[in-house]
């Protein structure tokens, strides 16, 4: 099975712009989670989607949003970018089920905001 | 709420040394516990997991035992290799936490030849 893929791998934007990141989960996985990873804050949970519904959301401002499509692919959007949004954004998918499952991570999208 | 605390790094060891990375957790429910590893330039990958008290997870020579009485899940390896150099994350997940995985801050391991 192909792993989790994320596009693009690298992105450079300027303050005030918006950005959309994409994540394709492992085939058959219906849960997709997004994380922000920075040296100072570590791994922080953004949100989790299951069957196109957001089930949980972390403590991030409304500038961060996401969605999931019927094929389980997911996108996250950050509007009005700030310098502090520079980070590695990781997507993870997990197998169907209601319990806490193992997460399979993509390689991440490295976002740099200038 | 749920939280994970792991020892700060970096940890520097010589090849073939014994490794311990401490991890303790706080959870309202009955969590599953995980260790993930991140190699340079890559995403995280599962190293091992345990889903109930006294379970031992193991993989690639690494082990960790779910200790409910001490709320701990310490990672150990008897003999590290240079290729084990990476960042290690302890994590927990449970339904009471609302379908999200909580990660520790990560511990960077350097292994010298």
PDB file of C-alpha atoms in Angstrom, chain A residues 9 35 37 43 45 48 55-57 88 90 98-103 105-107, chain B residues 32 34 36 38 41-44 46 49 89 93-95 97-101 103:
ATOM      1  CA  UNK A   9       6.655  19.230   0.323  1.00  0.00           C
ATOM      2  CA  UNK A  35      -0.407  18.535  13.314  1.00  0.00           C
ATOM      3  CA  UNK A  37       5.460  20.874  14.393  1.00  0.00           C
ATOM      4  CA  UNK A  43       3.826  18.662  17.871  1.00  0.00           C
ATOM      5  CA  UNK A  45      -2.822  18.888  17.192  1.00  0.00           C
ATOM      6  CA  UNK A  48      -9.107  15.406  12.975  1.00  0.00           C
ATOM      7  CA  UNK A  55     -14.489  15.279  15.138  1.00  0.00           C
ATOM      8  CA  UNK A  56     -11.998  17.277  17.126  1.00  0.00           C
ATOM      9  CA  UNK A  57     -10.130  20.536  16.951  1.00  0.00           C
ATOM     10  CA  UNK A  88       6.317  21.559   9.431  1.00  0.00           C
ATOM     11  CA  UNK A  90       2.161  16.810   9.311  1.00  0.00           C
ATOM     12  CA  UNK A  98     -13.809   4.056  16.816  1.00  0.00           C
ATOM     13  CA  UNK A  99     -10.888   3.506  19.172  1.00  0.00           C
ATOM     14  CA  UNK A 100      -7.433   5.031  19.428  1.00  0.00           C
ATOM     15  CA  UNK A 101      -5.594   3.717  16.418  1.00  0.00           C
ATOM     16  CA  UNK A 102      -2.026   3.848  15.242  1.00  0.00           C
ATOM     17  CA  UNK A 103      -1.366   6.883  13.096  1.00  0.00           C
ATOM     18  CA  UNK A 105       2.334   9.980   9.092  1.00  0.00           C
ATOM     19  CA  UNK A 106       3.208  11.626   5.838  1.00  0.00           C
ATOM     20  CA  UNK A 107       6.573  13.330   5.286  1.00  0.00           C
TER      21      UNK A 107
ATOM     22  CA  UNK B  32      -3.289   3.507  24.446  1.00  0.00           C
ATOM     23  CA  UNK B  34       2.789   4.861  21.724  1.00  0.00           C
ATOM     24  CA  UNK B  36       6.999   7.260  17.554  1.00  0.00           C
ATOM     25  CA  UNK B  38      11.263  10.779  13.543  1.00  0.00           C
ATOM     26  CA  UNK B  41      13.743  15.102   7.133  1.00  0.00           C
ATOM     27  CA  UNK B  42      10.949  12.597   7.590  1.00  0.00           C
ATOM     28  CA  UNK B  43       7.556  12.322   9.215  1.00  0.00           C
ATOM     29  CA  UNK B  44       6.917  10.286  12.330  1.00  0.00           C
ATOM     30  CA  UNK B  46       5.302   4.187  14.835  1.00  0.00           C
ATOM     31  CA  UNK B  49       2.592   0.616  21.167  1.00  0.00           C
ATOM     32  CA  UNK B  89       8.078  10.937  20.819  1.00  0.00           C
ATOM     33  CA  UNK B  93      -4.638   8.425  22.648  1.00  0.00           C
ATOM     34  CA  UNK B  94      -8.038   7.545  24.051  1.00  0.00           C
ATOM     35  CA  UNK B  95     -11.705   8.034  23.368  1.00  0.00           C
ATOM     36  CA  UNK B  97      -9.499  12.536  24.698  1.00  0.00           C
ATOM     37  CA  UNK B  98     -11.767  12.886  21.718  1.00  0.00           C
ATOM     38  CA  UNK B  99      -9.964  11.097  18.901  1.00  0.00           C
ATOM     39  CA  UNK B 100      -6.771  13.075  19.142  1.00  0.00           C
ATOM     40  CA  UNK B 101      -3.291  11.875  19.937  1.00  0.00           C
ATOM     41  CA  UNK B 103       2.474  13.894  21.961  1.00  0.00           C
TER      42      UNK B 103
END
